[in-house]
Amino acid sequence: MSPVLFANLPVRDLERSKAFFTDLGFTLFGMADDMASVVINEQAQVMLLTEPTFATYAGTEVADATKSTQVILVVGVENPAQVDELFDKAIAAGGAAVGDLRNDGYRYQRGFTDLDGHHWEALCLAAPAS
């Protein structure tokens, strides 16, 4: 079995965050009163944890993602249209655009924040010329 990646993010309002990621087209799994898992694919999930629950795992102060960036989460998709679709869904669901569109021949990429200010990127990599 291949390793599975679980990224954990603190969220202020779990119900609001669950609605945001559902609006982006992701499914949720393993929900509890203080956490829910956003299924990216069979090998990757993002765990949304209420800030108090996240703090019990972190052991240090929980950063405010609207004021600093600790991680950039990138979702790889198959084509530029899917990049635009995910980006547009994020903005429509209340996210904010980050940076400019990157389209340099080998990548097509757009960034956005979720409702708690975490930085996400939608990315399509072009196959290298052979």
CSV table of C-alpha atoms in Angstrom, one decimal, residues 35-113:
chain,number,residue,atom,x,y,z
A,35,MET,CA,-13.1,17.7,12.7
A,36,ALA,CA,-13.8,16.6,9.1
A,37,SER,CA,-11.7,15.2,6.4
A,38,VAL,CA,-11.6,16.7,2.9
A,39,VAL,CA,-10.9,13.9,0.5
A,40,ILE,CA,-8.5,15.1,-2.2
A,41,ASN,CA,-8.0,11.6,-3.6
A,42,GLU,CA,-7.3,8.1,-2.4
A,43,GLN,CA,-3.8,9.1,-1.2
A,44,ALA,CA,-4.4,12.5,0.2
A,45,GLN,CA,-6.8,14.1,2.6
A,46,VAL,CA,-6.9,17.5,4.4
A,47,MET,CA,-8.2,17.3,7.9
A,48,LEU,CA,-10.1,20.4,9.1
A,49,LEU,CA,-9.7,20.7,12.8
A,50,THR,CA,-11.4,23.3,15.0
A,51,GLU,CA,-8.7,25.6,16.3
A,52,PRO,CA,-8.9,24.3,19.9
A,53,THR,CA,-8.6,20.7,18.7
A,54,PHE,CA,-5.7,21.6,16.3
A,55,ALA,CA,-3.9,23.3,19.3
A,56,THR,CA,-4.0,20.0,21.3
A,57,TYR,CA,-2.0,18.3,18.4
A,58,ALA,CA,0.3,21.3,17.7
A,59,GLY,CA,1.6,21.9,21.2
A,60,THR,CA,2.5,25.5,20.1
A,61,GLU,CA,0.5,28.6,19.3
A,62,VAL,CA,-1.9,28.2,16.3
A,63,ALA,CA,-0.8,30.6,13.5
A,64,ASP,CA,-3.3,33.0,12.0
A,65,ALA,CA,-3.2,32.1,8.3
A,66,THR,CA,-4.5,35.5,7.4
A,67,LYS,CA,-1.3,37.1,8.7
A,68,SER,CA,1.4,34.6,7.8
A,69,THR,CA,1.9,31.6,5.5
A,70,GLN,CA,3.2,28.4,6.9
A,71,VAL,CA,2.2,26.1,4.0
A,72,ILE,CA,0.9,26.3,0.5
A,73,LEU,CA,-1.3,23.4,-0.4
A,74,VAL,CA,-1.3,22.5,-4.1
A,75,VAL,CA,-4.0,20.4,-5.9
A,76,GLY,CA,-2.7,18.9,-9.2
A,77,VAL,CA,-5.3,18.5,-11.9
A,78,GLU,CA,-5.2,17.2,-15.4
A,79,ASN,CA,-5.8,20.4,-17.6
A,80,PRO,CA,-5.9,24.2,-17.4
A,81,ALA,CA,-9.8,24.2,-17.6
A,82,GLN,CA,-9.8,22.2,-14.3
A,83,VAL,CA,-7.5,24.8,-12.8
A,84,ASP,CA,-9.8,27.6,-13.8
A,85,GLU,CA,-12.9,25.6,-12.6
A,86,LEU,CA,-11.4,25.0,-9.1
A,87,PHE,CA,-10.2,28.6,-8.8
A,88,ASP,CA,-13.6,29.9,-9.9
A,89,LYS,CA,-15.4,27.6,-7.4
A,90,ALA,CA,-13.1,28.8,-4.6
A,91,ILE,CA,-13.8,32.5,-5.3
A,92,ALA,CA,-17.6,31.9,-5.6
A,93,ALA,CA,-17.5,30.1,-2.3
A,94,GLY,CA,-15.9,33.0,-0.5
A,95,GLY,CA,-12.2,32.4,-1.1
A,96,ALA,CA,-9.8,35.2,-2.3
A,97,ALA,CA,-7.4,35.2,-5.2
A,98,VAL,CA,-3.7,35.0,-4.4
A,99,GLY,CA,-1.1,36.2,-6.9
A,100,ASP,CA,-1.3,36.1,-10.6
A,101,LEU,CA,-2.1,33.3,-13.0
A,102,ARG,CA,1.1,31.4,-13.9
A,103,ASN,CA,1.2,30.1,-17.4
A,104,ASP,CA,4.8,29.6,-18.5
A,105,GLY,CA,4.6,26.7,-20.9
A,106,TYR,CA,5.1,23.9,-18.4
A,107,ARG,CA,2.6,24.9,-15.7
A,108,TYR,CA,-0.7,26.5,-15.5
A,109,GLN,CA,-1.4,27.6,-11.9
A,110,ARG,CA,-3.8,29.8,-10.0
A,111,GLY,CA,-3.8,30.6,-6.2
A,112,PHE,CA,-6.6,31.2,-3.7
A,113,THR,CA,-7.2,31.3,0.0
